[in-house]
Short mmCIF file of C-alpha atoms in Angstrom, two decimals:
data_model
loop_
_atom_site.label_atom_id
_atom_site.label_comp_id
_atom_site.label_asym_id
_atom_site.label_seq_id
_atom_site.Cartn_x
_atom_site.Cartn_y
_atom_site.Cartn_z
CA MET A 1 36.47 311.94 0.47
CA GLN A 2 39.27 309.82 1.92
CA LEU A 3 42.10 310.58 4.34
CA THR A 4 45.13 308.33 4.15
CA ASP A 5 48.89 308.17 4.67
CA TRP A 6 51.69 308.01 2.08
CA LEU A 7 50.59 308.51 -1.49
CA PRO A 8 52.21 306.59 -4.34
CA PRO A 9 54.88 306.59 -5.64
CA GLU A 10 56.01 306.61 -2.00
CA PHE A 11 55.35 303.27 -0.39
CA SER A 12 52.07 302.59 1.36
CA ALA A 13 49.79 299.63 0.75
CA VAL A 14 47.03 301.50 2.61
CA SER A 15 47.09 304.38 0.14
CA GLN A 16 47.44 302.10 -2.85
CA ILE A 17 44.15 300.46 -1.87
CA ALA A 18 42.60 303.86 -1.06
CA LEU A 19 43.30 304.96 -4.63
CA LEU A 20 41.76 301.78 -6.02
CA ILE A 21 38.63 302.24 -3.88
CA ALA A 22 38.37 305.86 -5.02
CA ALA A 23 38.64 304.79 -8.66
CA GLN A 24 35.87 302.22 -8.14
CA GLU A 25 33.57 304.82 -6.61
CA ALA A 26 34.40 307.32 -9.36
CA GLN A 27 33.37 304.78 -11.99
CA SER A 28 29.85 304.95 -10.54
CA GLY A 29 29.76 308.72 -10.99
CA GLN A 30 31.13 309.94 -7.68
CA HIS A 31 33.73 312.68 -7.28
CA VAL A 32 36.26 311.54 -4.69
CA THR A 33 39.02 313.59 -3.06
CA ILE A 34 41.96 311.78 -1.45
CA ILE A 35 44.16 313.71 0.95
CA GLY A 36 47.38 311.97 1.93
CA LEU A 37 51.05 312.48 2.70
CA SER A 38 54.13 313.13 0.60
CA THR A 39 57.73 313.91 1.49
CA TYR A 40 57.87 316.53 -1.28
CA SER A 41 55.65 319.32 -2.58
CA ARG A 42 53.13 318.16 -5.19
CA SER A 43 50.45 319.84 -7.23
CA ILE A 44 46.83 318.70 -7.00
CA GLU A 45 46.15 315.84 -9.41
CA ARG A 46 42.81 315.15 -11.08
CA HIS A 47 41.92 311.94 -12.90
CA ALA A 48 38.73 310.98 -14.72
CA HIS A 49 37.26 307.53 -14.07
CA GLY A 50 34.13 306.76 -16.01
CA SER A 51 31.53 309.39 -15.21
CA GLY A 52 33.32 310.43 -12.01
CA SER A 53 36.72 311.70 -10.97
CA VAL A 54 39.44 311.38 -8.34
CA GLU A 55 41.30 314.38 -6.97
CA ILE A 56 44.57 313.75 -5.10
CA VAL A 57 45.78 316.36 -2.62
CA ALA A 58 49.19 315.89 -0.97
CA VAL A 59 50.25 317.24 2.43
CA GLN A 60 54.03 317.53 2.69
CA ARG A 61 55.49 315.85 5.77
CA PRO A 62 58.89 314.42 6.74
CA PRO A 63 59.20 310.62 6.97
CA PHE A 64 57.70 308.87 9.96
CA GLU A 65 59.87 309.22 13.06
CA ARG A 66 60.44 305.73 14.55
CA LYS A 67 63.27 306.28 17.06
CA THR A 68 61.16 306.54 20.22
CA TRP A 69 57.47 306.26 21.12
CA LEU A 70 57.49 309.94 22.12
CA LYS A 71 58.84 310.99 18.71
CA ARG A 72 56.35 308.71 16.97
CA LEU A 73 53.50 310.30 18.90
CA ALA A 74 54.72 313.84 18.20
CA TRP A 75 55.00 313.10 14.47
CA THR A 76 51.52 311.57 14.46
CA VAL A 77 49.87 314.50 16.25
CA VAL A 78 51.42 317.12 13.94
CA THR A 79 50.67 315.04 10.85
CA ASN A 80 47.03 314.45 11.76
CA VAL A 81 46.45 318.14 12.48
CA ALA A 82 48.07 319.07 9.15
CA LEU A 83 45.88 316.55 7.30
CA VAL A 84 42.65 317.79 8.84
CA ILE A 85 43.52 321.47 8.31
CA ARG A 86 44.29 320.81 4.63
CA ALA A 87 41.16 318.69 4.28
CA TRP A 88 38.81 321.12 6.03
CA PRO A 89 37.37 322.82 2.90
CA TYR A 90 36.72 319.37 1.40
CA LEU A 91 35.29 318.03 4.66
CA ARG A 92 32.71 320.81 4.68
CA GLN A 93 31.57 320.01 1.15
CA CYS A 94 31.60 316.20 1.05
CA GLU A 95 28.89 313.74 2.10
CA LYS A 96 31.05 310.87 3.37
CA VAL A 97 34.49 310.71 4.98
CA ARG A 98 36.47 307.48 4.81
CA PHE A 99 39.61 307.26 6.94
CA THR A 100 41.95 304.45 7.86
CA GLY A 101 44.15 303.32 10.72
CA SER A 102 47.15 304.93 9.06
CA PRO A 103 48.18 307.48 10.14
CA PRO A 104 46.82 306.36 13.51
CA PHE A 105 44.51 308.32 15.82
CA LEU A 106 42.75 310.40 13.16
CA ILE A 107 39.59 309.37 14.98
CA TYR A 108 40.59 311.75 17.80
CA LEU A 109 40.19 314.71 15.46
CA LEU A 110 37.44 313.52 13.13
CA VAL A 111 34.81 312.47 15.66
CA PRO A 112 34.90 315.78 17.59
CA SER A 113 35.02 317.72 14.28
CA ASN A 114 31.98 315.83 13.11
CA LEU A 115 29.89 317.46 15.83
CA VAL A 116 30.11 320.50 13.53
CA LEU A 117 30.50 318.83 10.12
CA ARG A 118 27.68 316.27 10.45
CA LYS A 119 29.11 313.90 7.83
CA GLN A 120 28.94 310.14 7.51
CA LEU A 121 32.16 308.73 9.00
CA VAL A 122 33.42 305.43 7.58
CA TYR A 123 36.40 303.90 9.35
CA ARG A 124 38.33 301.45 7.16
CA ILE A 125 40.16 299.92 10.04
CA THR A 126 43.42 298.75 8.52
CA ASP A 127 45.27 298.93 11.86
CA PHE A 128 44.01 299.04 15.44
CA TYR A 129 45.47 301.74 17.67
CA PRO A 130 46.23 301.89 20.60
CA GLU A 131 45.95 298.08 20.57
CA CYS A 132 49.03 297.78 18.33
CA ILE A 133 51.05 299.87 20.79
CA ILE A 134 49.83 297.77 23.72
CA ALA A 135 50.80 294.57 21.86
CA ALA A 136 54.20 296.01 20.93
CA VAL A 137 55.21 297.12 24.43
CA LYS A 138 53.99 293.80 25.90
CA ARG A 139 52.81 295.26 29.19
CA LYS A 140 49.78 296.82 30.81
CA HIS A 141 49.76 300.46 31.85
CA TRP A 142 46.97 302.61 33.27
CA LEU A 143 47.65 305.32 30.70
CA LEU A 144 47.25 302.87 27.82
CA ASP A 145 44.11 301.44 29.43
CA GLY A 146 42.63 304.94 29.56
CA PHE A 147 43.67 305.53 25.96
CA GLN A 148 41.91 302.29 25.00
CA ALA A 149 38.68 303.24 26.79
CA LEU A 150 38.61 306.69 25.16
CA THR A 151 39.27 305.20 21.73
CA ASN A 152 36.40 302.73 22.11
CA PHE A 153 34.14 305.60 23.19
CA LEU A 154 35.03 307.47 19.97
CA ARG A 155 34.66 304.33 17.83
CA ARG A 156 31.07 303.94 18.97
CA ARG A 157 30.37 307.35 17.41
CA VAL A 158 31.56 306.30 13.95
CA HIS A 159 28.72 305.50 11.55
CA ALA A 160 30.22 302.51 9.72
CA PHE A 161 33.29 300.30 9.70
CA GLU A 162 35.01 298.44 6.89
CA VAL A 163 37.18 295.55 8.07
CA LEU A 164 39.77 293.57 6.11
CA GLY A 165 39.02 290.22 7.72
CA HIS A 166 36.78 288.26 10.06
CA ASP A 167 39.45 288.43 12.78
CA MET A 168 39.22 292.24 12.68
CA ARG A 169 35.45 292.02 12.91
CA GLU A 170 35.80 290.03 16.13
CA ARG A 171 38.11 292.70 17.55
CA LEU A 172 35.53 295.42 16.83
CA LEU A 173 32.74 293.40 18.38
CA GLY A 174 34.90 293.12 21.49
CA CYS A 175 35.12 296.93 21.55
CA GLY A 176 31.34 297.20 21.78
CA ILE A 177 30.64 298.04 18.12
CA ASP A 178 27.25 296.98 16.78
CA ALA A 179 27.63 294.15 14.25
CA ASN A 180 25.22 295.90 11.86
CA ARG A 181 27.74 298.74 11.45
CA ILE A 182 30.57 296.41 10.35
CA THR A 183 31.12 295.42 6.71
CA LEU A 184 33.76 293.01 5.43
CA ARG A 185 35.57 294.76 2.56
CA ARG A 186 38.84 293.06 1.88
CA ASP A 187 41.96 294.52 0.36
CA TRP A 188 43.27 293.08 -2.88
CA SER A 189 46.59 293.07 -4.67
CA PRO A 190 47.50 296.55 -5.93
CA VAL A 191 49.28 294.92 -8.89
CA VAL A 192 48.15 292.34 -11.42
CA VAL A 193 50.00 289.03 -11.28
CA GLY A 194 49.12 286.51 -13.96
CA ALA A 195 50.29 283.27 -15.53
CA ASP A 196 52.15 285.28 -18.17
CA THR A 197 54.01 287.53 -15.69
CA SER A 198 57.72 287.18 -16.31
CA PRO A 199 59.89 286.63 -13.20
CA ALA A 200 62.43 289.18 -12.03
CA PRO A 201 66.09 288.05 -12.14
CA ARG A 202 66.97 285.90 -9.18
CA PRO A 203 70.06 286.78 -7.12
CA ASP A 204 73.24 285.49 -8.76
CA GLU A 205 74.61 284.50 -5.39
CA PHE A 206 73.57 281.04 -4.17
CA ARG A 207 72.69 279.92 -7.70
CA GLY A 208 71.04 276.50 -7.63
CA ARG A 209 69.49 277.00 -4.17
CA LYS A 210 65.81 277.57 -3.40
CA PHE A 211 64.70 281.08 -2.44
CA ILE A 212 61.97 282.04 0.04
CA LEU A 213 61.00 285.71 -0.35
CA TYR A 214 59.90 288.16 2.31
CA SER A 215 58.73 291.34 0.57
CA GLY A 216 57.31 294.60 1.90
CA ASN A 217 57.25 295.74 5.51
CA TRP A 218 58.60 293.57 8.34
CA GLY A 219 57.70 295.50 11.46
CA ALA A 220 56.71 295.13 15.09
CA ALA A 221 53.62 293.06 14.26
CA HIS A 222 55.57 290.30 12.53
CA ASP A 223 57.23 287.29 14.15
CA ILE A 224 61.01 287.15 14.02
CA ASP A 225 62.04 284.61 16.66
CA THR A 226 60.27 281.53 15.32
CA PHE A 227 61.37 281.95 11.74
CA PHE A 228 64.94 282.86 12.67
CA GLU A 229 65.35 279.80 14.88
CA GLY A 230 63.76 277.50 12.28
CA TYR A 231 65.99 278.97 9.58
CA ARG A 232 69.05 278.45 11.78
CA LEU A 233 68.06 274.81 12.36
CA HIS A 234 67.54 274.32 8.62
CA HIS A 235 71.05 275.55 7.86
CA GLN A 236 72.89 273.97 10.79
CA HIS A 237 71.00 270.68 11.17
CA GLY A 238 68.89 270.34 8.02
CA MET A 239 69.00 270.51 4.21
CA ALA A 240 70.60 274.00 4.22
CA ASN A 241 69.26 274.53 0.72
CA VAL A 242 66.79 277.43 1.16
CA ILE A 243 67.96 281.05 1.15
CA LEU A 244 65.99 283.92 2.65
CA TRP A 245 65.51 286.64 0.03
CA LEU A 246 64.78 289.81 1.94
CA ASN A 247 63.21 292.60 -0.12
CA ALA A 248 61.86 294.47 2.88
CA THR A 249 62.00 297.48 5.15
CA GLY A 250 61.04 297.98 8.79
CA SER A 251 62.37 297.28 12.25
CA GLY A 252 61.88 293.53 11.85
CA ALA A 253 63.81 293.44 8.59
CA ASP A 254 66.70 295.27 10.22
CA GLU A 255 66.63 292.99 13.24
CA ILE A 256 66.62 289.71 11.33
CA ASP A 257 69.33 291.10 9.04
CA ALA A 258 71.50 291.73 12.12
CA ARG A 259 70.73 288.33 13.65
CA LEU A 260 71.55 286.46 10.45
CA ARG A 261 74.88 288.27 10.14
CA VAL A 262 75.85 287.50 13.73
CA ALA A 263 74.91 283.82 13.24
CA LYS A 264 76.75 283.76 9.90
CA LEU A 265 73.68 282.41 8.11
CA PRO A 266 73.31 283.02 4.37
CA PHE A 267 70.68 285.43 3.04
CA ILE A 268 70.11 288.09 0.40
CA ARG A 269 68.87 291.60 1.13
CA GLN A 270 67.82 294.09 -1.50
CA LYS A 271 66.05 297.45 -1.58
CA LEU A 272 62.31 297.48 -2.17
CA VAL A 273 61.47 297.26 -5.86
CA PRO A 274 59.26 299.95 -7.46
CA LEU A 275 55.55 299.13 -7.56
CA GLU A 276 55.62 298.51 -11.30
CA ASP A 277 58.26 295.79 -10.79
CA LEU A 278 56.44 294.07 -7.93
CA PRO A 279 54.51 291.53 -10.08
CA HIS A 280 57.79 290.26 -11.54
CA LEU A 281 59.36 289.98 -8.08
CA LEU A 282 56.39 288.03 -6.70
CA VAL A 283 56.74 285.23 -9.27
CA ALA A 284 60.55 285.01 -8.97
CA PRO A 285 61.04 283.01 -5.71
CA ASP A 286 60.32 279.36 -4.95
CA ALA A 287 58.09 280.34 -2.01
CA HIS A 288 56.84 283.31 0.01
CA LEU A 289 57.21 283.97 3.74
CA LEU A 290 54.63 285.77 5.89
CA THR A 291 54.80 286.14 9.68
CA LEU A 292 52.49 287.55 12.35
CA ARG A 293 52.87 287.66 16.11
CA THR A 294 49.94 286.02 17.88
CA GLU A 295 49.07 289.09 19.92
CA PHE A 296 48.59 291.06 16.67
CA MET A 297 45.95 288.70 15.29
CA GLY A 298 42.97 290.80 14.23
CA LEU A 299 44.87 294.04 14.76
CA VAL A 300 46.61 293.98 11.36
CA LEU A 301 46.25 291.91 8.21
CA PRO A 302 49.36 291.79 5.99
CA SER A 303 48.10 293.08 2.63
CA LYS A 304 50.92 291.31 0.79
CA ILE A 305 48.95 288.06 1.17
CA TYR A 306 46.87 288.85 -1.92
CA GLY A 307 49.86 289.30 -4.20
CA CYS A 308 51.52 286.20 -2.74
CA ILE A 309 48.43 284.09 -3.43
CA ALA A 310 48.11 285.51 -6.95
CA SER A 311 51.74 284.56 -7.67
CA ARG A 312 50.81 280.84 -7.26
CA ARG A 313 54.03 280.26 -5.35
CA PRO A 314 53.97 278.21 -2.12
CA ILE A 315 53.40 280.20 1.08
CA LEU A 316 54.86 279.64 4.53
CA PHE A 317 52.87 281.51 7.18
CA VAL A 318 54.34 281.72 10.68
CA GLY A 319 51.38 282.97 12.69
CA PRO A 320 48.10 282.02 14.38
CA ARG A 321 45.40 279.92 12.72
CA GLY A 322 42.80 282.44 13.82
CA SER A 323 44.25 285.05 11.45
CA ASP A 324 42.51 285.69 8.16
CA VAL A 325 45.87 285.09 6.47
CA HIS A 326 45.37 281.41 7.31
CA GLN A 327 41.74 281.44 6.18
CA LEU A 328 42.54 283.10 2.85
CA CYS A 329 45.25 280.54 2.10
CA LEU A 330 43.03 277.59 3.05
CA ALA A 331 40.27 278.91 0.80
CA ASP A 332 42.51 278.47 -2.26
CA ALA A 333 42.36 274.74 -2.96
CA GLY A 334 45.27 274.75 -5.40
CA LEU A 335 47.69 276.67 -3.20
CA GLN A 336 50.72 274.95 -1.68
CA TYR A 337 50.66 276.29 1.84
CA VAL A 338 51.99 275.59 5.32
CA GLN A 339 50.96 277.32 8.55
CA VAL A 340 53.27 277.17 11.58
CA ASP A 341 52.31 278.46 15.01
CA VAL A 342 54.55 281.04 16.61
CA GLY A 343 56.98 279.20 18.91
CA GLU A 344 57.36 276.10 16.68
CA PRO A 345 60.75 276.55 14.94
CA GLU A 346 61.10 272.79 14.33
CA ARG A 347 58.10 272.98 11.97
CA VAL A 348 59.69 275.92 10.18
CA LYS A 349 62.79 273.75 9.73
CA SER A 350 60.66 270.89 8.39
CA ALA A 351 58.92 273.20 5.91
CA LEU A 352 62.23 274.61 4.68
CA ASP A 353 63.77 271.12 4.43
CA ALA A 354 60.80 269.96 2.35
CA LEU A 355 61.03 273.02 0.13
CA GLY A 356 64.76 272.58 -0.30
CA SER A 357 64.41 268.94 -1.30
CA GLY A 358 61.53 269.60 -3.68
CA GLY A 359 59.14 267.69 -1.44
CA LYS A 360 55.46 268.53 -1.92
CA ARG A 361 53.69 266.56 0.79
CA PHE A 362 54.50 268.85 3.70
CA TRP A 363 53.52 271.92 1.68
CA ARG A 364 50.04 270.52 1.09
CA ALA A 365 49.45 269.89 4.81
CA ALA A 366 47.68 273.22 5.27
CA ALA A 367 44.98 272.22 7.75
#
């Protein structure tokens, strides 16, 4: 069985991949139960896949509370308890339990519970907590240090780990996890993007300009400062021909929206498109934007990278070279790609100027 966060059609890349993994395992004859979250009451769903099946059980919860760290923690505690209580009959019957980093801190309930259950625990570590909190608050604190030590103690009692990238593997090794218990099992695009995928309509405003798209979640883990400053330089001292197309949610999306308005810089913001429309959106822009703060390297891996690569559109990544985002882009020989370190807005400007002028040379300088 699998425990996860928000079930489709509500947005969660983690749960989209969880459903795909469950379908894969069901094809081999397994019967997989997924227990996740929903903002509304839903009946149990059952789907046949080959000789196996997938059962989807929803736990109704209000949306994630983001206003303060205390409210976030309270929401997480109540949600995790509700998930485990609802899952308990399934936990007793299953052989293997796969859980992820979202919602965070499930490990605090599952490892102690497993003293009774005696199941194989598989941690698909999509996000590292409390490391993400430590990186977000940007300061050391004895309470967080104690939280970190306890988490590592619990991690060492998990049977197996699935990581999304080599950078995550290095993080786990640094926590004292045996390398033999770590398997690289990457995400993949939850939608199919092909050469025959028709593009979504481009914004009517700024017709004739180039568009760089940021889609999905733009949160605490993603760089804002470097891209914003490079974008400002592009419009005030450069070609001024590339428009940010923001199809995103999250604190970072709200912040850059506010900054762009104050600076009177042009951009487009739209609501997230439904999952079924995502392939058409991904092939609509002239390029894609991904960002990652350096301190979050190995703690998260933006899952949107797979859809961006599949779209065959150029990619601008503002983030560290040690991230698997960089490695995945370099591995695709035909991809037009530029990586810019955090804190180098002049290189962001150069990339946008080259994109705006139709120049290709800079966008092939991936190494």
